[in-house]
Coordinates of C-alpha atoms and ligand atoms in Angstrom, one line a residue:
R1 CA 283.1 54.3 176.9
W2 CA 286.1 56.1 178.4
L3 CA 284.5 59.6 177.8
R4 CA 281.6 58.6 179.8
A5 CA 281.2 60.6 183.0
D6 CA 280.7 57.5 185.3
I7 CA 284.3 56.4 184.6
V8 CA 286.2 58.5 187.0
P9 CA 290.0 58.8 187.4
I10 CA 291.0 57.8 191.0
R11 CA 295.0 57.8 190.9
A12 CA 297.5 59.0 188.6
G13 CA 301.5 58.4 188.7
L14 CA 304.5 58.4 186.8
L15 CA 307.1 55.6 186.2
R16 CA 310.5 57.3 186.2
E17 CA 314.0 56.2 185.3
G18 CA 316.4 58.8 186.4
A19 CA 315.1 62.1 184.9
R20 CA 313.1 60.2 182.3
T21 CA 309.4 59.3 182.4
E22 CA 309.1 55.8 181.3
A23 CA 305.3 55.6 181.7
V24 CA 302.1 57.3 183.0
L25 CA 299.8 55.5 185.4
L26 CA 296.1 56.4 185.4
S27 CA 293.7 54.3 187.3
F28 CA 289.9 54.7 186.8
I29 CA 286.9 53.4 188.5
D30 CA 283.5 52.6 186.6
L31 CA 280.8 54.0 188.9
T32 CA 277.9 52.7 186.3
P33 CA 276.6 49.8 188.5
Q34 CA 276.5 52.1 191.8
R35 CA 274.8 55.0 189.8
R36 CA 272.5 52.5 188.4
V37 CA 271.4 51.0 191.9
E38 CA 271.2 54.8 193.2
Q39 CA 268.9 55.6 190.3
M40 CA 266.6 52.4 190.7
R41 CA 266.2 53.5 194.4
V42 CA 265.4 57.2 193.4
D43 CA 262.8 55.8 190.9
F44 CA 261.4 53.5 193.3
V45 CA 260.8 56.0 195.9
A46 CA 259.2 58.6 193.3
N47 CA 256.9 55.7 192.1
A48 CA 255.8 54.6 195.5
S49 CA 255.1 58.2 196.5
H50 CA 253.2 58.9 193.3
E51 CA 251.1 55.5 193.9
L52 CA 250.3 56.7 197.4
R53 CA 249.5 60.3 196.4
T54 CA 246.9 59.4 193.8
P55 CA 244.4 58.0 196.2
L56 CA 245.4 60.4 198.9
A57 CA 244.5 63.1 196.5
S58 CA 241.1 61.6 195.7
L59 CA 240.4 61.0 199.4
S60 CA 241.3 64.8 200.3
G61 CA 239.0 65.8 197.3
F62 CA 236.0 63.8 198.5
I63 CA 236.5 64.9 202.2
E64 CA 236.4 68.7 200.9
T65 CA 233.3 68.0 198.9
L66 CA 231.5 66.3 201.8
Q67 CA 232.3 69.1 204.1
G68 CA 231.1 71.6 201.4
P69 CA 228.6 71.2 198.6
A70 CA 227.5 67.7 199.3
R71 CA 227.0 68.3 203.1
N72 CA 223.5 67.6 203.1
D73 CA 223.1 65.3 200.0
A74 CA 222.6 61.7 201.5
N75 CA 222.7 60.2 198.2
A76 CA 226.1 61.8 197.4
R77 CA 227.5 61.0 200.8
E78 CA 226.7 57.3 200.3
R79 CA 228.3 57.2 197.1
F80 CA 231.5 59.1 198.1
L81 CA 232.1 57.0 201.1
K82 CA 232.0 54.0 199.1
I83 CA 234.7 55.4 196.8
M84 CA 236.6 56.7 199.8
G85 CA 236.7 53.2 201.2
E86 CA 238.0 51.8 197.8
Q87 CA 240.8 54.2 197.8
A88 CA 241.8 53.7 201.5
R89 CA 241.8 49.8 200.6
R90 CA 243.9 50.6 197.8
M91 CA 246.4 52.5 199.8
S92 CA 246.5 49.7 202.3
R93 CA 247.2 47.1 199.7
L94 CA 250.1 49.1 198.5
I95 CA 251.7 49.5 201.9
D96 CA 251.3 45.8 202.6
D97 CA 253.0 44.9 199.2
L98 CA 255.7 47.6 199.8
L99 CA 256.2 46.0 203.3
S100 CA 256.3 42.6 201.8
L101 CA 258.9 43.4 199.2
S102 CA 261.2 45.1 201.7
R103 CA 260.9 42.2 204.2
I104 CA 261.6 39.7 201.4
E105 CA 264.8 41.7 200.3
L106 CA 266.1 41.9 203.7
N107 CA 265.9 38.2 204.2
A108 CA 267.0 37.3 200.5
H109 CA 270.1 35.8 201.9
L110 CA 268.2 33.4 204.2
R111 CA 266.8 30.0 202.6
P112 CA 263.5 29.2 204.2
E113 CA 263.8 25.4 204.8
A114 CA 260.5 24.0 206.0
A115 CA 258.9 21.1 204.0
V116 CA 255.9 22.4 202.1
D117 CA 253.5 20.5 200.1
L118 CA 252.8 22.5 196.8
V119 CA 249.6 20.3 196.2
A120 CA 248.3 21.7 199.7
V121 CA 249.4 25.2 198.8
V122 CA 247.9 25.5 195.4
S123 CA 244.5 23.8 196.6
H124 CA 244.4 26.5 199.4
V125 CA 245.0 29.2 196.6
R126 CA 242.3 27.6 194.4
D127 CA 239.7 27.6 197.3
A128 CA 240.5 31.1 198.4
L129 CA 240.1 32.5 194.7
A130 CA 237.1 30.5 193.8
P131 CA 234.8 33.4 194.5
L132 CA 236.7 35.7 192.2
G133 CA 236.5 33.0 189.7
R134 CA 232.8 32.6 189.9
E135 CA 232.5 36.4 189.8
R136 CA 234.5 36.5 186.4
D137 CA 232.8 33.4 185.1
V138 CA 236.2 31.6 184.9
E139 CA 236.5 27.9 185.7
I140 CA 239.7 27.1 187.7
V141 CA 241.0 23.6 186.7
F142 CA 243.7 22.0 189.0
E143 CA 245.7 19.0 187.9
H144 CA 248.4 17.6 190.1
P145 CA 250.2 14.2 190.6
A146 CA 248.6 11.9 193.5
G147 CA 250.1 12.5 196.8
A148 CA 252.2 15.4 197.9
V149 CA 254.7 17.4 195.9
E150 CA 257.1 18.6 198.7
V151 CA 259.7 21.5 198.4
R152 CA 261.6 23.3 200.9
G153 CA 260.5 26.6 201.7
D154 CA 258.2 29.1 203.5
R155 CA 254.5 27.9 203.1
D156 CA 253.0 31.7 203.5
E157 CA 255.4 33.0 200.8
L158 CA 254.7 30.1 198.5
I159 CA 251.1 30.7 198.8
R160 CA 251.6 34.5 198.2
V161 CA 253.3 33.4 194.9
F162 CA 250.4 31.4 193.5
E163 CA 247.8 33.8 194.7
N164 CA 249.5 36.5 192.8
L165 CA 249.7 34.4 189.6
V166 CA 246.2 32.8 189.7
E167 CA 244.6 36.2 190.7
N168 CA 246.4 37.9 187.6
A169 CA 245.2 35.2 185.2
L170 CA 241.6 35.7 186.6
K171 CA 242.1 39.5 186.4
Y172 CA 243.9 39.8 182.9
G173 CA 242.7 36.5 181.4
G174 CA 239.4 37.7 180.1
S175 CA 236.0 36.6 181.5
G176 CA 234.3 33.3 180.7
G177 CA 237.3 31.3 180.2
R178 CA 239.4 28.7 181.9
V179 CA 242.3 28.9 184.0
E180 CA 244.5 25.9 184.3
I181 CA 247.0 25.1 187.1
T182 CA 249.1 22.2 186.8
I183 CA 251.8 20.6 189.1
L184 CA 254.3 18.3 187.6
R185 CA 257.0 16.3 189.4
E186 CA 260.2 16.3 187.4
R187 CA 263.5 14.8 188.1
T188 CA 264.5 16.9 190.9
D189 CA 262.2 19.7 190.3
A190 CA 258.5 20.6 190.8
L191 CA 257.0 22.5 188.1
V192 CA 253.8 24.7 188.6
T193 CA 252.1 26.2 185.7
V194 CA 249.4 28.7 185.6
R195 CA 247.8 29.1 182.1
D196 CA 245.1 31.7 181.0
H197 CA 243.5 31.9 177.6
G198 CA 243.2 35.8 177.7
P199 CA 244.4 38.5 175.5
G200 CA 248.1 37.7 176.3
I201 CA 250.9 40.1 176.5
A202 CA 253.0 41.8 173.7
P203 CA 256.6 40.4 173.6
E204 CA 258.1 43.8 174.6
H205 CA 256.4 43.9 177.8
V206 CA 257.1 40.3 179.0
P207 CA 260.9 41.0 180.2
R208 CA 259.7 44.0 182.2
L209 CA 256.7 42.5 183.9
T210 CA 258.7 41.7 187.1
E211 CA 259.8 45.3 187.5
R212 CA 258.3 47.1 190.3
F213 CA 255.3 49.2 189.4
Y214 CA 255.7 48.2 185.6
R215 CA 252.1 47.6 184.2
V216 CA 251.2 46.9 180.7
D217 CA 247.8 49.1 181.0
T218 CA 248.3 51.2 184.2
A219 CA 244.5 52.3 184.2
H220 CA 243.2 48.6 183.8
S221 CA 245.6 47.4 186.5
R222 CA 244.2 50.0 188.9
E223 CA 240.8 49.2 188.1
Q224 CA 241.5 45.6 189.1
G225 CA 242.9 46.8 192.3
G226 CA 246.4 45.8 191.3
T227 CA 249.5 47.7 192.9
G228 CA 252.0 46.9 190.1
L229 CA 254.3 45.0 192.5
G230 CA 252.7 41.5 192.5
L231 CA 255.1 40.0 190.0
A232 CA 258.1 41.7 191.6
I233 CA 257.1 40.1 194.8
V234 CA 256.7 36.7 193.0
K235 CA 260.0 37.0 191.3
H236 CA 261.9 37.8 194.7
I237 CA 260.2 34.9 196.6
V238 CA 261.2 32.4 193.9
A239 CA 264.6 33.5 193.8
R240 CA 264.8 33.1 197.5
H241 CA 263.5 29.4 197.1
R242 CA 266.3 28.7 194.6
G243 CA 263.7 28.5 191.8
K244 CA 262.8 30.0 188.4
L245 CA 259.8 32.0 187.1
G246 CA 259.0 31.7 183.5
I247 CA 256.7 33.8 181.6
E248 CA 255.4 32.7 177.9
S249 CA 252.7 34.7 176.4
V250 CA 251.1 34.8 172.7
P251 CA 248.9 37.6 172.0
G252 CA 245.3 36.5 171.3
T253 CA 246.1 33.1 172.8
G254 CA 246.9 33.6 176.4
S255 CA 249.7 33.4 179.0
T256 CA 251.5 30.8 180.9
F257 CA 253.4 31.8 184.0
S258 CA 255.5 29.0 185.4
V259 CA 257.4 28.3 188.6
R260 CA 260.1 25.7 188.9
L261 CA 261.4 24.7 192.3
P262 CA 264.0 22.2 193.6
S263 CA 262.1 19.5 195.3
G264 CA 265.1 16.9 195.6
P265 CA 265.4 13.7 193.6
V266 CA 262.2 11.7 193.2
E267 CA 262.5 8.3 194.7
Q268 CA 263.0 5.7 192.2
K269 CA 260.3 3.2 192.3
K270 CA 261.9 -0.5 193.2
K271 CA 261.4 -3.1 190.6
P272 CA 259.2 -5.9 192.0
V273 CA 261.6 -8.9 192.7
Ligands
LIG1 P1 249.4 44.4 189.1 O1 249.3 44.6 190.5 O2 249.1 45.3 188.1 O3 248.4 43.2 188.7 P2 251.5 42.6 188.6 O4 253.0 43.0 189.0 O5 250.9 41.5 189.4 O6 250.9 43.9 189.1 O7 251.7 42.4 187.1 C1 252.2 43.4 186.2 C2 251.5 43.7 185.0 O8 251.5 42.4 184.0 C3 249.9 43.7 185.2 O9 249.6 45.1 185.3 C4 249.3 43.2 183.8 O10 249.5 44.3 182.9 C5 250.5 42.2 183.2 N1 249.9 40.9 183.6 C6 250.2 40.1 184.7 N2 249.4 38.9 184.6 C7 249.0 39.0 183.5 C8 248.1 38.0 182.7 N3 248.0 36.7 183.1 N4 247.7 38.2 181.4 C9 248.1 39.6 181.0 N5 248.7 40.4 181.5 C10 249.3 40.2 182.6

């Protein structure tokens, strides 16, 4: 450890008694944490640039082809314009996600405190994603307690969390199955789980899923319109709400993503007198 380049001396001194040297004092500082943050920042910029450059290169290629060889080919023009539209949407999704991430990070210290009903939030998400469910032939099942399950937070951010989780379950959970969303009221928490019965995720990937741009299968994620930032955004929003994100997955069986949020103590039902 002492030989590593990140441990650098910052001060040296001698403790003297008359002409005799009693001790030599050396102070060191460990720059490892700063270097790690610096490295993460450099990697993030490199990854973001690479992710933006890929659709941009494809757009430039199609523009050149449309100006040259395919200039008079109406069929090719139609097809190429469709792909170009998809690439432009991909860039715009990525920019939206990058901006969301930096906004959430910037506000990480602020606690969103509005009263939000999780049942209403998840119902909204289920309705918004119902067309994708039908497209994938996946049934979305939603179970929740009667009445509202209230937490303190930001409604739009919480919608974002469950949109990401349910959309992932629909995208990666395989077609023709079921996605189950459950809300449970626990003593001082609310617990929302999103379960799919897809191929699951190998254990070595699970701890890294919330890293920015981490994907198990990059090509498959891109094909599904993924940016690789969804779970990083989820993690940050959940942390800002003093919550916990849990990921459990059994390859071949499916995955369960859970979000635990503090909801305050559940009112004890008064015993009838
Ligand atoms: P993406 O935009 O690629 O979907 P996410 O951050 O949302 O990015 O997810 C990261 C990766 O985690 C995905 O690319 C996918 O490989 C994996 N993943 C997420 N949810 C699931 C799931 N329900 N089943 C299997 N793999 C999943």
